[in-house]
Amino acid sequence: MRGRDGDRGARTCERDAYSNRGPLLMKRVTAAAEMGAASDGFGGWRARVAACRESRKLVLVIVAIALLLDNMLLTTVVPIIPEFLYDIRHPDAPLSMSLDDVTTPAPPPTPYCPCMERNSTPVFENVTHMNLTAEREERHKELIHETVAVGVMFASKAIVQLIANPFVGPLTHRIGYSVPMFTGFILMFLSTLIFAFGRSYGVLFVARALQGIGSSCSSVSGMGMLAERYPDDKERGNAMGIALGGLALGVLIGPPFGGLMYEFVGKTAPFLMLSALALGDGLLQLMILQPGVVRQETEPPSLRDLVTDPYILVAAGAITFANVGIAMLEPSLPIWMADTMEARRWQQGVAFLPASICYLIGTNLFGPLGHKMGRWLAALSGLIIIGLCLILIPMARKLEHLIIPNAGLGFAIGMVDSSMMPELGFLVDIRHAAVYGSVYAIGDTAFCLGYAVGPAFSGALVNSIGFEWMLVIIALLNFAYAPCLLMLRSPPARDEKQSLIISDKSSVRYVTYQNEEEE
């Protein structure tokens, strides 16, 4: 009996143990399922991030944002720096103060005498008029002198970028595009903060020069990255048109943004907002590009071979001549408007708005259209339009008169830039190895050469020959250079065998393009 009772007790204990263990097992199973689901969710998230890192469109977005912020900083200072530097040197008579407020003193309190009233009033008015004329002449001379200092500061960015490009281009062959791209973000972020808190000419000059190094890293790496990700000539033209649209949007937003913020908020606010936007772009680069060293498998062409290629030089020269006119206008047009039209801060910024809007339209329109009609023809037409618009600008006497010539100027520059940038990649494909860092260093150097020569010489030219003749000379240079683009009508390949291969590829590509249109 005792044995049976013992067996029964043991079975009861086992049953109780299993009954107590059941909920615990269920909890463990549920927890394991939840962990599996969480791991699946995390794995799915990682898979989506990995897919994003392989996306060409996201790379295009990152490059476009980098160009947008770089050029927004480039042009935000245009309506701010000239007046800010003038106000530093003339704290008692800032440029925003009317000359009537500066020169007209309060009449001295004198005893009332009817016999003196008739004689004293004209004398007082004549003295006031003479003072006003003298002050206006003095301010005119100060503004002309200011153009030189502002031009040198504006040119410093392009000159430093010009020096950095020959080093950044070959560097991308050794370490890839992502590390220089991220370095450009860091330098631009620091430059923006220095602009925000700088209060002297020297500090602002350093900020502008530092931006030049960052711009070199971002522009060369960004364009090279796009050329590598978009090997097809037509797709590459479309992608670069979109990226240059980001550049155009920065040029579009910058001057009115800087002018309005400076007048109604202050000098520091626009640069702090730009630094916050740059920080967001840097985080996006960290997540998508994951900066790291990537070596090129193909042997890159030497910088000497590219520089001595006449077809590459013609394409790069078109970029320089197209941009030198607007580069000369940046430091001189606001001061000329303040001198001849007595334009306010916001008007000096808004004057560049038509050029920026039409540049945005031109780059997006002639990315694909330039491939169809011939990029050489689009660039040639653009240079002629630029010359005509530069001649029309000095004829303006009101802000409204600047709308049409500035709009035509921006549209034509967009025609040239969106045609010649992909043309540089195409020339490297058919005449050299398909490695793009150095050729876009040349393209960016050509761009910077215009922005270095323009502001650096604009002040001296305005002093010596005047604003009007300066623009007429640049217009004549554009007219003279335009026929050189006929060389790019059918550029030859490096050797006969490669020429036959490219010819076959080009014919297939054009037939496919036409078939897509017919469908």
PDB file of C-alpha atoms in Angstrom, residues 326-422:
ATOM      1  CA  ILE A 326      27.929  86.719 -63.604  1.00  0.00           C
ATOM      2  CA  ALA A 327      31.025  86.449 -61.374  1.00  0.00           C
ATOM      3  CA  MET A 328      31.905  90.070 -62.185  1.00  0.00           C
ATOM      4  CA  LEU A 329      28.341  91.145 -61.441  1.00  0.00           C
ATOM      5  CA  GLU A 330      28.258  89.597 -57.951  1.00  0.00           C
ATOM      6  CA  PRO A 331      30.463  92.181 -56.205  1.00  0.00           C
ATOM      7  CA  SER A 332      29.805  95.105 -58.567  1.00  0.00           C
ATOM      8  CA  LEU A 333      26.051  94.980 -59.325  1.00  0.00           C
ATOM      9  CA  PRO A 334      24.840  95.552 -55.708  1.00  0.00           C
ATOM     10  CA  ILE A 335      27.179  98.519 -55.322  1.00  0.00           C
ATOM     11  CA  TRP A 336      26.234  99.889 -58.762  1.00  0.00           C
ATOM     12  CA  MET A 337      22.545  99.578 -57.815  1.00  0.00           C
ATOM     13  CA  ALA A 338      23.131 101.357 -54.501  1.00  0.00           C
ATOM     14  CA  ASP A 339      24.985 104.123 -56.336  1.00  0.00           C
ATOM     15  CA  THR A 340      22.707 104.662 -59.361  1.00  0.00           C
ATOM     16  CA  MET A 341      19.294 103.470 -58.091  1.00  0.00           C
ATOM     17  CA  GLU A 342      19.766 103.930 -54.321  1.00  0.00           C
ATOM     18  CA  ALA A 343      18.550 100.323 -54.016  1.00  0.00           C
ATOM     19  CA  ARG A 344      17.843  98.883 -50.581  1.00  0.00           C
ATOM     20  CA  ARG A 345      19.317  95.632 -49.227  1.00  0.00           C
ATOM     21  CA  TRP A 346      16.463  93.375 -50.266  1.00  0.00           C
ATOM     22  CA  GLN A 347      16.445  94.897 -53.763  1.00  0.00           C
ATOM     23  CA  GLN A 348      20.151  94.155 -54.185  1.00  0.00           C
ATOM     24  CA  GLY A 349      19.464  90.514 -53.317  1.00  0.00           C
ATOM     25  CA  VAL A 350      16.296  90.199 -55.398  1.00  0.00           C
ATOM     26  CA  ALA A 351      18.111  91.562 -58.480  1.00  0.00           C
ATOM     27  CA  PHE A 352      19.777  88.152 -58.927  1.00  0.00           C
ATOM     28  CA  LEU A 353      16.475  86.271 -58.584  1.00  0.00           C
ATOM     29  CA  PRO A 354      15.569  86.162 -62.339  1.00  0.00           C
ATOM     30  CA  ALA A 355      19.037  84.848 -63.207  1.00  0.00           C
ATOM     31  CA  SER A 356      18.788  82.132 -60.572  1.00  0.00           C
ATOM     32  CA  ILE A 357      15.289  80.996 -61.580  1.00  0.00           C
ATOM     33  CA  CYS A 358      16.208  80.814 -65.253  1.00  0.00           C
ATOM     34  CA  TYR A 359      19.487  79.034 -64.483  1.00  0.00           C
ATOM     35  CA  LEU A 360      17.433  76.369 -62.706  1.00  0.00           C
ATOM     36  CA  ILE A 361      15.167  76.073 -65.760  1.00  0.00           C
ATOM     37  CA  GLY A 362      18.096  76.023 -68.189  1.00  0.00           C
ATOM     38  CA  THR A 363      20.053  73.286 -66.421  1.00  0.00           C
ATOM     39  CA  ASN A 364      17.058  70.959 -66.126  1.00  0.00           C
ATOM     40  CA  LEU A 365      15.920  71.652 -69.702  1.00  0.00           C
ATOM     41  CA  PHE A 366      19.265  71.294 -71.459  1.00  0.00           C
ATOM     42  CA  GLY A 367      20.437  68.209 -69.545  1.00  0.00           C
ATOM     43  CA  PRO A 368      18.378  65.933 -71.844  1.00  0.00           C
ATOM     44  CA  LEU A 369      17.862  68.477 -74.660  1.00  0.00           C
ATOM     45  CA  GLY A 370      21.589  69.115 -75.081  1.00  0.00           C
ATOM     46  CA  HIS A 371      22.136  65.404 -75.765  1.00  0.00           C
ATOM     47  CA  LYS A 372      19.451  65.478 -78.442  1.00  0.00           C
ATOM     48  CA  MET A 373      20.339  68.706 -80.290  1.00  0.00           C
ATOM     49  CA  GLY A 374      24.101  68.523 -79.769  1.00  0.00           C
ATOM     50  CA  ARG A 375      25.841  69.840 -76.676  1.00  0.00           C
ATOM     51  CA  TRP A 376      28.226  71.944 -78.738  1.00  0.00           C
ATOM     52  CA  LEU A 377      25.294  73.827 -80.292  1.00  0.00           C
ATOM     53  CA  ALA A 378      23.584  74.399 -76.937  1.00  0.00           C
ATOM     54  CA  ALA A 379      26.796  75.827 -75.451  1.00  0.00           C
ATOM     55  CA  LEU A 380      27.514  77.977 -78.520  1.00  0.00           C
ATOM     56  CA  SER A 381      24.013  79.473 -78.402  1.00  0.00           C
ATOM     57  CA  GLY A 382      24.373  80.049 -74.665  1.00  0.00           C
ATOM     58  CA  LEU A 383      27.570  82.090 -75.055  1.00  0.00           C
ATOM     59  CA  ILE A 384      25.940  84.355 -77.653  1.00  0.00           C
ATOM     60  CA  ILE A 385      22.898  84.956 -75.407  1.00  0.00           C
ATOM     61  CA  ILE A 386      25.211  85.714 -72.456  1.00  0.00           C
ATOM     62  CA  GLY A 387      26.996  88.401 -74.473  1.00  0.00           C
ATOM     63  CA  LEU A 388      23.751  90.100 -75.483  1.00  0.00           C
ATOM     64  CA  CYS A 389      22.415  90.144 -71.916  1.00  0.00           C
ATOM     65  CA  LEU A 390      25.638  91.594 -70.487  1.00  0.00           C
ATOM     66  CA  ILE A 391      25.380  94.506 -72.925  1.00  0.00           C
ATOM     67  CA  LEU A 392      21.764  95.190 -71.832  1.00  0.00           C
ATOM     68  CA  ILE A 393      22.355  95.217 -68.047  1.00  0.00           C
ATOM     69  CA  PRO A 394      24.016  98.697 -67.758  1.00  0.00           C
ATOM     70  CA  MET A 395      21.065 100.233 -69.615  1.00  0.00           C
ATOM     71  CA  ALA A 396      18.773  99.560 -66.638  1.00  0.00           C
ATOM     72  CA  ARG A 397      17.662 102.541 -64.588  1.00  0.00           C
ATOM     73  CA  LYS A 398      15.166 100.761 -62.316  1.00  0.00           C
ATOM     74  CA  LEU A 399      15.058  97.368 -60.625  1.00  0.00           C
ATOM     75  CA  GLU A 400      12.393  96.215 -63.094  1.00  0.00           C
ATOM     76  CA  HIS A 401      14.718  96.891 -66.029  1.00  0.00           C
ATOM     77  CA  LEU A 402      17.117  94.202 -64.790  1.00  0.00           C
ATOM     78  CA  ILE A 403      14.569  91.366 -64.986  1.00  0.00           C
ATOM     79  CA  ILE A 404      14.881  90.441 -68.688  1.00  0.00           C
ATOM     80  CA  PRO A 405      18.701  90.666 -69.082  1.00  0.00           C
ATOM     81  CA  ASN A 406      19.350  88.842 -65.801  1.00  0.00           C
ATOM     82  CA  ALA A 407      16.817  86.145 -66.708  1.00  0.00           C
ATOM     83  CA  GLY A 408      18.434  85.620 -70.124  1.00  0.00           C
ATOM     84  CA  LEU A 409      21.869  85.554 -68.502  1.00  0.00           C
ATOM     85  CA  GLY A 410      20.898  82.829 -66.039  1.00  0.00           C
ATOM     86  CA  PHE A 411      19.148  80.714 -68.682  1.00  0.00           C
ATOM     87  CA  ALA A 412      22.138  80.886 -71.034  1.00  0.00           C
ATOM     88  CA  ILE A 413      24.640  79.968 -68.301  1.00  0.00           C
ATOM     89  CA  GLY A 414      22.439  76.959 -67.526  1.00  0.00           C
ATOM     90  CA  MET A 415      22.617  75.963 -71.207  1.00  0.00           C
ATOM     91  CA  VAL A 416      26.422  75.999 -71.156  1.00  0.00           C
ATOM     92  CA  ASP A 417      26.976  74.316 -67.772  1.00  0.00           C
ATOM     93  CA  SER A 418      24.459  71.480 -68.274  1.00  0.00           C
ATOM     94  CA  SER A 419      25.913  70.761 -71.729  1.00  0.00           C
ATOM     95  CA  MET A 420      29.647  70.959 -71.036  1.00  0.00           C
ATOM     96  CA  MET A 421      29.759  69.068 -67.701  1.00  0.00           C
ATOM     97  CA  PRO A 422      28.498  65.756 -69.191  1.00  0.00           C
TER      98      PRO A 422
END
